[in-house]
Amino acid sequence: MQHLTRRINSNFGRAVYEEVGLDASDAEEVPICSLFTSFDTVHVRSLGAALFAAVEYAVKFRAEGGPTLAGQLRTRLAERIGDSDVKALTKAVADSHRAVRGRTLGPPDDKLIVALCDEEPHAAADYLTKISPISRSRNGAVHMATFLVFAAAAGIKHVLLCCDQLEDLASTTTAKAKRDLEVARFRDVIVETLPMADMVTLIATMHPRASLAMKNAWVLADLPSFDLTPGNRFSTVELPPLHDAAQAAQLLKRYLAAAATESRQRDDLHPFTADAVARLFERSARKPRDVLRTAHNVLVAASGQNLSSITGSDVESILGLPGQQSAAAQNEIPGTLDWSRG
């Protein structure tokens, strides 16, 4: 999801349009951008908090040192109105809000609008950082609506909201009444209020067991079905577990090609041997995420040992016996690592 979000935001959807057979004129006619958010069992346990996190992504995340999405939109807005003055930009956003016709959550956050239009690139991020956790949960939808009005003023017609870990909303640590209320808010906020209803498409991921826990509330809220049926083949995607080491090898090739500091062949698994890939697959519980994380830990440990290649025996030596703390785990990079960067 983060990879897709970065690709879309790099040129407001042009590359994605062309990849599916459309042309540049389509991208110019309906420019799009994307936001990323994720539920967790600690900080983001409500829809409001998840929407707030998505706005934070827009104002804080920088791909390879480039501008944030909010910065790109400010530049686009200035070019569109022919004026980069903060007052002119905020007026354009206010005009965009007045153009909304229909049910809204109320007035936008004026301070956030000013911060988004400020010539200081960190103004919006600094403003959001000061907002309390309680306010993030209660008013996150308002912050999202404010950002969408800002994006609309910059000429953006559509926003793809990628939401990971929806299964955390179905966690056993979340009371059923709380979960049912948050599911109902998906309808109240995303589907029935503007500008969300006109601009946002939501893509969410969840585990099968989470879908069972949430299905009843989802149906009662009259939300689109996520059942894996032929009728839903255009709106649902099933991500099956890895079947064998060959699939793990295909996954690792993409990972290694993206993470390499110099050009390499797309079919090159170096420094892993075929036997090493087989061992990684066996230790991953067939999960793509676990294959990549285990491979990363092995690479870190192997680099510390100055290994020129990594064999199956090297993998077993580094990881240790199942259930034991491995050498890789002892040297593991902290959990704040951005796995999307390889």
XYZ file of C-alpha atoms in Angstrom:
342
model
C 0.000 0.000 0.000
C 2.787 2.437 0.830
C 4.433 1.622 -2.491
C 1.175 2.327 -4.359
C 0.635 5.538 -2.418
C 4.122 6.805 -3.267
C 3.699 5.942 -6.963
C 0.413 7.804 -7.211
C 1.673 10.869 -5.369
C 4.881 11.092 -7.412
C 2.934 12.474 -10.399
C -0.693 12.603 -9.223
C -1.596 9.284 -10.761
C -0.099 9.635 -14.235
C 2.075 6.495 -14.011
C -0.782 4.413 -12.602
C -3.175 5.647 -15.297
C -0.736 4.717 -18.039
C -0.033 1.327 -16.479
C -3.701 0.323 -16.797
C -3.968 1.504 -20.405
C -5.138 5.107 -20.034
C -3.164 8.069 -21.297
C -1.766 11.338 -19.975
C -4.923 13.270 -20.840
C -6.901 11.094 -18.436
C -4.454 11.908 -15.648
C -4.769 15.605 -16.426
C -8.546 15.414 -16.471
C -8.891 13.532 -13.177
C -5.705 13.989 -11.118
C -5.553 11.828 -8.006
C -3.476 11.556 -4.856
C -3.250 8.934 -2.145
C -3.056 8.779 1.643
C -1.920 5.974 3.918
C -3.135 5.090 7.392
C -3.227 2.066 9.661
C -5.091 0.883 12.721
C -3.217 -0.497 15.716
C -4.120 -1.679 19.192
C -2.371 1.173 21.014
C -2.831 4.597 19.406
C -5.162 4.253 16.406
C -8.280 2.455 17.567
C -11.005 4.619 16.019
C -11.876 5.862 12.550
C -11.203 9.444 13.626
C -7.694 8.576 14.794
C -7.051 6.671 11.550
C -8.173 9.635 9.436
C -5.971 11.951 11.483
C -3.011 9.617 10.867
C -3.727 9.814 7.134
C -3.492 13.615 7.236
C -0.257 13.304 9.210
C 1.071 11.062 6.440
C 0.279 13.780 3.900
C 2.161 16.488 5.785
C 5.091 14.466 7.163
C 6.038 11.610 4.830
C 8.770 12.357 2.293
C 9.698 9.809 -0.361
C 13.459 9.761 -0.916
C 13.916 13.271 0.438
C 11.340 14.835 -1.885
C 8.496 17.156 -0.890
C 5.533 15.950 1.148
C 2.178 15.458 -0.533
C 0.939 18.599 1.223
C 3.924 20.505 -0.196
C 3.207 19.233 -3.696
C -0.424 20.301 -3.383
C 0.553 23.773 -2.162
C 2.775 24.210 -5.220
C -0.012 22.962 -7.456
C -2.515 25.320 -5.829
C -0.183 28.311 -6.239
C 0.294 27.492 -9.922
C -3.432 27.051 -10.392
C -4.387 30.478 -9.005
C -1.209 32.215 -10.149
C -0.331 33.474 -6.685
C 1.796 31.960 -3.906
C 0.785 34.439 -1.181
C -0.623 32.716 1.901
C -3.735 34.896 1.961
C -4.488 34.143 -1.672
C -4.038 30.419 -1.091
C -6.244 30.330 2.011
C -8.931 32.273 0.138
C -8.839 29.697 -2.652
C -9.288 26.894 -0.104
C -12.157 28.788 1.549
C -13.798 29.145 -1.868
C -13.358 25.407 -2.377
C -15.162 24.734 0.900
C -18.020 27.064 -0.017
C -18.454 25.146 -3.256
C -19.321 21.967 -1.318
C -23.039 21.287 -1.579
C -24.497 18.722 0.773
C -24.083 17.292 4.246
C -20.725 18.030 5.853
C -19.166 17.559 9.282
C -19.274 21.297 9.815
C -16.719 24.041 9.192
C -13.144 23.032 8.377
C -10.185 23.616 10.687
C -9.125 27.135 9.711
C -5.784 26.833 11.505
C -4.950 23.701 9.534
C -5.833 25.476 6.291
C -3.458 28.325 7.125
C -0.736 25.851 8.083
C -1.186 23.913 4.823
C -0.922 27.147 2.840
C 2.025 28.498 4.838
C 5.274 28.879 2.922
C 7.086 27.232 5.840
C 7.133 23.533 4.816
C 6.899 22.237 8.404
C 4.018 24.449 9.532
C 1.268 21.868 9.033
C 3.286 19.061 10.630
C 4.104 21.260 13.625
C 0.437 22.177 14.017
C -0.759 18.556 13.940
C 1.926 17.466 16.402
C 0.445 19.755 19.060
C -3.028 18.195 18.839
C -3.853 15.911 21.775
C -4.622 12.198 21.311
C -8.223 12.725 22.452
C -8.759 15.503 19.924
C -7.179 13.380 17.188
C -9.762 10.676 17.784
C -12.723 13.020 18.153
C -11.881 15.456 15.339
C -9.816 13.364 12.944
C -12.640 13.319 10.397
C -12.751 17.132 10.432
C -9.003 17.274 9.785
C -9.461 14.852 6.896
C -12.310 16.925 5.456
C -10.132 20.027 5.756
C -7.288 18.365 3.893
C -9.675 17.208 1.163
C -10.959 20.756 0.682
C -7.328 21.868 0.361
C -6.650 19.107 -2.177
C -9.787 20.008 -4.141
C -8.651 23.626 -4.316
C -5.408 22.342 -5.860
C -7.433 20.584 -8.557
C -7.400 17.052 -7.141
C -10.564 15.185 -8.084
C -10.043 11.901 -6.272
C -8.199 10.612 -3.191
C -7.308 6.957 -2.645
C -7.192 6.235 1.091
C -5.186 3.089 1.855
C -6.005 1.676 5.285
C -3.891 -1.159 6.648
C -4.474 -3.441 9.642
C -8.250 -3.061 9.789
C -8.198 -6.329 11.723
C -6.890 -4.392 14.731
C -10.329 -2.784 14.961
C -11.650 -6.335 15.451
C -9.082 -7.109 18.125
C -10.264 -8.823 21.285
C -8.996 -5.774 23.190
C -11.721 -3.687 21.519
C -15.182 -4.029 23.043
C -17.912 -5.196 20.643
C -19.977 -2.042 21.249
C -16.944 0.117 20.422
C -16.223 -1.905 17.287
C -19.839 -1.696 16.096
C -19.854 2.064 16.660
C -16.649 2.570 14.684
C -17.929 0.435 11.804
C -21.097 2.543 11.700
C -18.910 5.640 11.466
C -17.433 4.322 8.230
C -20.875 4.851 6.737
C -21.618 8.125 8.539
C -18.274 9.733 7.689
C -16.821 8.131 4.560
C -20.006 7.321 2.654
C -22.542 9.952 3.678
C -20.690 13.230 4.324
C -18.933 15.599 1.963
C -16.286 16.044 0.733
C -15.411 12.430 1.667
C -18.331 10.881 -0.212
C -17.393 12.689 -3.438
C -13.629 12.331 -3.283
C -12.514 9.296 -1.263
C -12.165 5.650 -2.211
C -11.111 3.426 0.685
C -8.929 0.345 0.301
C -8.644 -1.674 3.512
C -6.808 -4.861 4.453
C -7.919 -7.342 7.077
C -7.384 -10.952 8.130
C -10.144 -13.507 7.447
C -10.831 -13.896 11.165
C -11.332 -10.131 11.446
C -13.863 -10.179 8.636
C -15.903 -12.715 10.633
C -15.778 -10.538 13.758
C -16.825 -7.409 11.857
C -19.243 -8.869 9.326
C -22.441 -8.402 11.322
C -21.747 -4.738 12.120
C -20.588 -4.178 8.521
C -23.859 -5.554 7.125
C -25.995 -3.579 9.589
C -24.188 -0.393 8.518
C -25.120 -1.228 4.909
C -21.487 -1.036 3.798
C -20.248 -2.777 0.616
C -19.762 -6.501 1.129
C -16.203 -7.782 1.449
C -17.151 -11.437 0.955
C -14.835 -13.298 -1.405
C -17.518 -14.148 -3.956
C -17.600 -13.973 -7.775
C -19.891 -10.964 -7.495
C -17.213 -9.095 -5.524
C -14.303 -10.009 -7.773
C -13.840 -6.388 -8.858
C -13.805 -4.953 -5.328
C -12.056 -7.629 -3.252
C -8.658 -9.263 -3.533
C -7.577 -12.364 -1.653
C -3.903 -12.494 -0.756
C -3.150 -16.195 -0.241
C -0.116 -17.429 1.700
C 3.055 -18.379 -0.132
C 2.851 -21.924 -1.458
C 6.513 -22.797 -1.913
C 10.097 -21.536 -1.958
C 9.755 -20.530 -5.638
C 7.148 -17.913 -4.698
C 9.361 -16.740 -1.845
C 12.188 -16.355 -4.383
C 9.987 -14.182 -6.636
C 9.154 -11.981 -3.645
C 12.812 -11.683 -2.632
C 13.897 -10.723 -6.155
C 11.695 -7.637 -6.064
C 12.851 -6.796 -2.547
C 16.536 -7.175 -3.381
C 16.209 -5.214 -6.632
C 14.530 -2.324 -4.788
C 16.973 -2.381 -1.862
C 20.194 -2.679 -3.859
C 22.445 0.374 -4.001
C 23.608 -0.492 -7.525
C 21.953 -2.010 -10.585
C 21.332 -5.733 -10.582
C 19.514 -8.314 -12.687
C 15.828 -8.671 -11.851
C 16.244 -12.451 -11.471
C 19.265 -12.156 -9.195
C 18.868 -13.522 -5.657
C 22.423 -12.688 -4.579
C 23.611 -12.921 -1.845
C 21.032 -15.672 -1.106
C 21.527 -19.146 -2.565
C 18.535 -21.286 -3.547
C 19.006 -23.357 -0.402
C 18.979 -20.189 1.715
C 15.677 -19.122 0.163
C 14.208 -22.537 0.986
C 15.281 -22.138 4.623
C 13.789 -18.621 4.764
C 10.493 -19.952 3.413
C 10.408 -22.725 6.004
C 10.952 -20.226 8.823
C 8.361 -17.685 7.618
C 5.019 -19.421 8.335
C 4.258 -18.828 4.626
C 3.686 -15.103 5.221
C 5.214 -12.681 2.665
C 5.843 -10.135 5.419
C 7.717 -12.688 7.508
C 9.845 -13.746 4.530
C 10.966 -10.134 4.004
C 11.562 -9.445 7.682
C 13.480 -12.681 8.185
C 15.540 -12.005 5.059
C 16.344 -8.516 6.334
C 17.484 -9.841 9.724
C 19.656 -12.450 8.044
C 21.191 -9.817 5.762
C 22.031 -7.597 8.739
C 23.686 -10.476 10.589
C 25.502 -11.714 7.459
C 26.900 -8.254 6.749
C 28.291 -8.178 10.281
C 30.087 -11.441 9.525
C 31.313 -10.179 6.119
C 29.716 -13.119 4.281
C 29.993 -12.861 0.490
C 26.971 -15.141 0.040
C 24.299 -16.589 2.297
C 23.666 -20.327 2.212
C 21.029 -22.452 3.893
C 23.419 -23.364 6.697
C 24.170 -19.655 7.205
C 20.450 -18.967 7.575
C 20.072 -21.740 10.147
C 23.155 -20.548 12.029
C 21.924 -16.957 12.138
C 18.315 -17.724 13.017
C 19.112 -20.527 15.453
C 16.647 -23.249 16.399
C 12.921 -22.383 16.332
C 11.888 -20.874 19.652
C 15.386 -19.660 20.504
C 16.534 -16.055 20.321
C 18.612 -15.779 17.186
C 21.699 -13.736 16.554
C 19.664 -11.720 14.083
C 17.043 -10.917 16.713
C 19.721 -9.717 19.102
C 20.939 -7.236 16.488
C 17.540 -6.441 15.035
C 16.883 -2.878 13.992
C 14.278 -1.121 16.197
C 10.586 -1.452 15.320
C 10.454 2.040 13.839
C 12.177 0.730 10.712
C 10.268 1.619 7.539
C 10.008 -1.789 5.887
C 8.647 -0.169 2.727
C 12.153 1.108 2.047
C 13.506 -2.428 1.893
